[in-house]
Tab-separated table of C-alpha atoms in Angstrom:
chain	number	residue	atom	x	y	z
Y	1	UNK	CA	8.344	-8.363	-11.593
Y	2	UNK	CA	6.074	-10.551	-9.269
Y	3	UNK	CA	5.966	-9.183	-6.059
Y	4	UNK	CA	3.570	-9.123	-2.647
Y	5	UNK	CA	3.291	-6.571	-0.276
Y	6	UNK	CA	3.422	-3.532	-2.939
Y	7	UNK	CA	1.881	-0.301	-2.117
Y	8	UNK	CA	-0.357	1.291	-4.823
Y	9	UNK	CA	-2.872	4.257	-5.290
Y	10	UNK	CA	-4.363	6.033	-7.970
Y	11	UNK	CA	-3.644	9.701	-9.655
Y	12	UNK	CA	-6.318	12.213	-10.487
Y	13	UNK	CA	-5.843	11.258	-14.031
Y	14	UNK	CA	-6.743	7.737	-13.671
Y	15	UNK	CA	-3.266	6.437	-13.964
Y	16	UNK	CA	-2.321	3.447	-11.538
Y	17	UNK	CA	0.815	3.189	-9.033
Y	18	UNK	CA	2.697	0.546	-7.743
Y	19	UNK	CA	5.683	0.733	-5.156
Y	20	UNK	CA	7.905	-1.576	-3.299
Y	21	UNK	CA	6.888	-4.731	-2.197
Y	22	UNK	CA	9.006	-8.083	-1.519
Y	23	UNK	CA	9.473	-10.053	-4.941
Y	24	UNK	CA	11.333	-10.262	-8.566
Y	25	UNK	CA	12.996	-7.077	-9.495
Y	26	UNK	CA	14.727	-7.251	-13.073
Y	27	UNK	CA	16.299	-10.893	-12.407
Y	28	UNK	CA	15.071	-13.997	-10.769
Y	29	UNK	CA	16.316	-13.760	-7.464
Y	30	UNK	CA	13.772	-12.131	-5.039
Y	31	UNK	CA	14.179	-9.512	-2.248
Y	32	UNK	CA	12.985	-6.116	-1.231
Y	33	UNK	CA	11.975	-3.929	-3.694
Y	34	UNK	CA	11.709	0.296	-4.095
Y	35	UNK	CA	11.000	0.366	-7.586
Y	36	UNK	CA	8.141	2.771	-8.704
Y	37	UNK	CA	6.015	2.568	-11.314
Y	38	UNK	CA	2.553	3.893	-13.318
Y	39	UNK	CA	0.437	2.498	-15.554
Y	40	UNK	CA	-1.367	4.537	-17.522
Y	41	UNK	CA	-4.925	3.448	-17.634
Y	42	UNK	CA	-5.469	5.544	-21.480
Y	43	UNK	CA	-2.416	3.671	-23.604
Y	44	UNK	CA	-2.449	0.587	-21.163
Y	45	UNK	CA	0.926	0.526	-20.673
Y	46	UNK	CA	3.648	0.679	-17.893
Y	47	UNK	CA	6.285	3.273	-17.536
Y	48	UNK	CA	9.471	2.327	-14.576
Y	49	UNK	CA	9.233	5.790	-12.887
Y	50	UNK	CA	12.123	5.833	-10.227
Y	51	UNK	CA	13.886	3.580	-7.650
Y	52	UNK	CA	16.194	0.480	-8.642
Y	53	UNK	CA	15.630	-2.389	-10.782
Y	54	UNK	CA	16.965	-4.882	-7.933
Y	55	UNK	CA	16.035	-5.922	-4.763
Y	56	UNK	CA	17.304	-4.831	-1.720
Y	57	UNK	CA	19.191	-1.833	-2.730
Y	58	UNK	CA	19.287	0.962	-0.136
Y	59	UNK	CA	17.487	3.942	-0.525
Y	60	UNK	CA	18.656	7.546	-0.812
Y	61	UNK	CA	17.304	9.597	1.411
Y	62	UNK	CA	18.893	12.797	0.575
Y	63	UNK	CA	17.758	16.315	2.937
Y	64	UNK	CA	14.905	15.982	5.198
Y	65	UNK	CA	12.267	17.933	3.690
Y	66	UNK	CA	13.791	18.908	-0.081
Y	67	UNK	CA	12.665	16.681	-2.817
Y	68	UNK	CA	15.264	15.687	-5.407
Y	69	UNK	CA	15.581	13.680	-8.398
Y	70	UNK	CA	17.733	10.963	-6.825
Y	71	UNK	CA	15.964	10.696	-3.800
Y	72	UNK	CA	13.693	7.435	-3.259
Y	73	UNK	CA	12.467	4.810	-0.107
Y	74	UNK	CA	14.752	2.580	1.307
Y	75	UNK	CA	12.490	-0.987	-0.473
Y	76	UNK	CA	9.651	-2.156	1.997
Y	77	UNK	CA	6.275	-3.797	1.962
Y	78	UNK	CA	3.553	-3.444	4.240
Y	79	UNK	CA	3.594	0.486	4.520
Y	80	UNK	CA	0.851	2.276	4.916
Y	81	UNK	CA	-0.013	4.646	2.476
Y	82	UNK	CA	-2.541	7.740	1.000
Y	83	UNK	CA	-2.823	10.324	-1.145
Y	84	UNK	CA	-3.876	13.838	-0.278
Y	85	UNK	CA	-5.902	16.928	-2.155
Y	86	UNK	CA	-3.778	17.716	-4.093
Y	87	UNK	CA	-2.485	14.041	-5.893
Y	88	UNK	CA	0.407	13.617	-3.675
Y	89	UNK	CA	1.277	10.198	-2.871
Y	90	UNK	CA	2.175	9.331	0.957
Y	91	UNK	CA	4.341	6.536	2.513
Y	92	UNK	CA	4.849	5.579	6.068
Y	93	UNK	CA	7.006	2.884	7.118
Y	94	UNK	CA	6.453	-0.629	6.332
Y	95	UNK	CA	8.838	-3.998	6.825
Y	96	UNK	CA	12.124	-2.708	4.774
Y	97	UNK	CA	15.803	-3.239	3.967
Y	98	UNK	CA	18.518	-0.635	5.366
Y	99	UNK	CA	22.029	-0.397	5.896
Y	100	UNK	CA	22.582	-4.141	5.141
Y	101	UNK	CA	19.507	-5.722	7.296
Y	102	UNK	CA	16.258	-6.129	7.281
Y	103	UNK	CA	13.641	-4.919	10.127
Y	104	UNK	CA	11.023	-2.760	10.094
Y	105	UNK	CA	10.510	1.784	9.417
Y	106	UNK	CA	9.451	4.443	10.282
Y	107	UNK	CA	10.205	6.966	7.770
Y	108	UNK	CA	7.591	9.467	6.112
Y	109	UNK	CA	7.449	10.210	2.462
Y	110	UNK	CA	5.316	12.242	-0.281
Y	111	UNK	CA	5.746	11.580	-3.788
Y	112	UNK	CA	4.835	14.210	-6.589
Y	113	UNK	CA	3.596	12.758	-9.300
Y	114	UNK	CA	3.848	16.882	-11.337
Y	115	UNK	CA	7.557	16.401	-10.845
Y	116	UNK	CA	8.418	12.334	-9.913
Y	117	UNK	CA	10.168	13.585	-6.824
Y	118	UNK	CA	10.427	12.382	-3.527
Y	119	UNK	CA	10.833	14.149	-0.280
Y	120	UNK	CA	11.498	12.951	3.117
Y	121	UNK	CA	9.420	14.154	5.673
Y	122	UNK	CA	9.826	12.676	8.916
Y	123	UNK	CA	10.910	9.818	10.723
Y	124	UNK	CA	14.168	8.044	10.742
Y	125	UNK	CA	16.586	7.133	7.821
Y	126	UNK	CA	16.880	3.674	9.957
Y	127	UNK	CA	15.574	0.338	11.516
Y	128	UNK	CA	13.516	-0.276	14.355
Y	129	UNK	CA	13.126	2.773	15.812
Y	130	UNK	CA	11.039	3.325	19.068
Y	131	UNK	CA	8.359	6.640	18.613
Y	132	UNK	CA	8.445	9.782	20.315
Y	133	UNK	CA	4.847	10.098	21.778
Y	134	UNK	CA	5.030	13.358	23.825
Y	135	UNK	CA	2.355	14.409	25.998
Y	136	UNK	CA	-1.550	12.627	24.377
Y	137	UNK	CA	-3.049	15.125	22.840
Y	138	UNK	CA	-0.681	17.615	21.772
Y	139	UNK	CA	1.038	17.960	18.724
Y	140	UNK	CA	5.106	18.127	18.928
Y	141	UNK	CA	7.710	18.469	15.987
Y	142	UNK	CA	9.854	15.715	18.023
Y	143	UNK	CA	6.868	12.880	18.033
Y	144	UNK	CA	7.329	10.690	15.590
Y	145	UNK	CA	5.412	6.911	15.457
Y	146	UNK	CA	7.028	3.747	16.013
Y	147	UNK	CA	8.585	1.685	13.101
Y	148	UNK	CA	6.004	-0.513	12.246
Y	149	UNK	CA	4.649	-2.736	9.002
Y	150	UNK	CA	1.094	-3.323	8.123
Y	151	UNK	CA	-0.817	-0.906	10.296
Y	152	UNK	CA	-4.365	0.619	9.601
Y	153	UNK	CA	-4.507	4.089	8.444
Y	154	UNK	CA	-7.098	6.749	7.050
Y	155	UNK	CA	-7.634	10.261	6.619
Y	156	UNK	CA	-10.453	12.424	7.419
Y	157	UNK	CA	-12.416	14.847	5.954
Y	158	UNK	CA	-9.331	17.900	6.536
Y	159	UNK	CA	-7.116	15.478	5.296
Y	160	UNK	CA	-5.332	14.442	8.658
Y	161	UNK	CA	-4.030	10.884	8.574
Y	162	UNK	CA	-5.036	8.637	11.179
Y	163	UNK	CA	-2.532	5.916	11.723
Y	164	UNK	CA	-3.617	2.671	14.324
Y	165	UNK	CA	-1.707	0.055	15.279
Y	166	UNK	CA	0.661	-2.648	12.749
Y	167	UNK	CA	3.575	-5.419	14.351
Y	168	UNK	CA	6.629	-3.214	15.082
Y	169	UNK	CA	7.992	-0.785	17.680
Y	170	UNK	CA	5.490	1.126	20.384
């Protein structure tokens, strides 16, 4: 359905992706969205790869770091995302829907397109939470950014993500 907000990237095959956003999911109504799909560039046409076909339904989360069929994102737009060497798709965050409300996340997710399974990485399963920094400069398993949407991010030539800034939670 029509939607804004959407996050999208591109396989190694050629084959486009489009996630989440704020719009139409199978009815008219509109809301939050966590439905993933591809298009495939060759046959031109679209294949519903995982999430829900309404809006604001809550994601499932499932075991910090194991991927599983019936995990997927809580719906959001304005997340930042990337893709890494080896065609994994990444998520971070955005303005979302959980547990009933809306506010914004700072959850971490990596998509494999080989197996159309997500696993959550990092970062809470909830709304507006405040970041961990730690000491600048040193990497910590407890630092974790703020929840935030519609920040700037890249990543460099070792494929470290850089994440700056967005409207959210320092």
């Amino acid at each position: 359905g029509g939607r804004t907000g959407g996050t999208s990237w591109s396989d190694p095959s050629g084959n486009l992706w489009l996630f989440g956003g704020i719009g139409n999911g199978s009815g008219s109504a509109s809301g939050y969205l966590n439905d993933l799909w591809k298009f495939s560039t060759s046959s031109g046409m679209w294949t519903w790869v995982n999430g829900t076909n309404t809006f604001n339904q809550p994601g499932d989360y499932g075991t910090k770091g194991t991927a599983a069929a019936s995990n997927v994102p809580n719906p959001r737009l304005g997340s930042n995302s990337w893709t890494d060497a080896s065609g994994n798709f990444w998520l971070f965050g955005g303005q979302g829907y959980s547990n009933g409300a809306a506010g914004s996340l700072n959850d971490l997710w990596r998509f494999s397109p080989d197996s159309e399974m997500w696993t959550w990485v990092s970062g809470s399963s909830t709304i507006n939470q405040s970041g961990v920094y730690g000491s600048k400069g040193v990497a910590a398993a407890s630092n974790v950014p703020g929840a935030r949407r519609s920040g700037t991010s890249w990543t460099d030539p070792s494929g470290n993500l850089w994440l700056f800034g967005g409207q959210g939670f320092g």
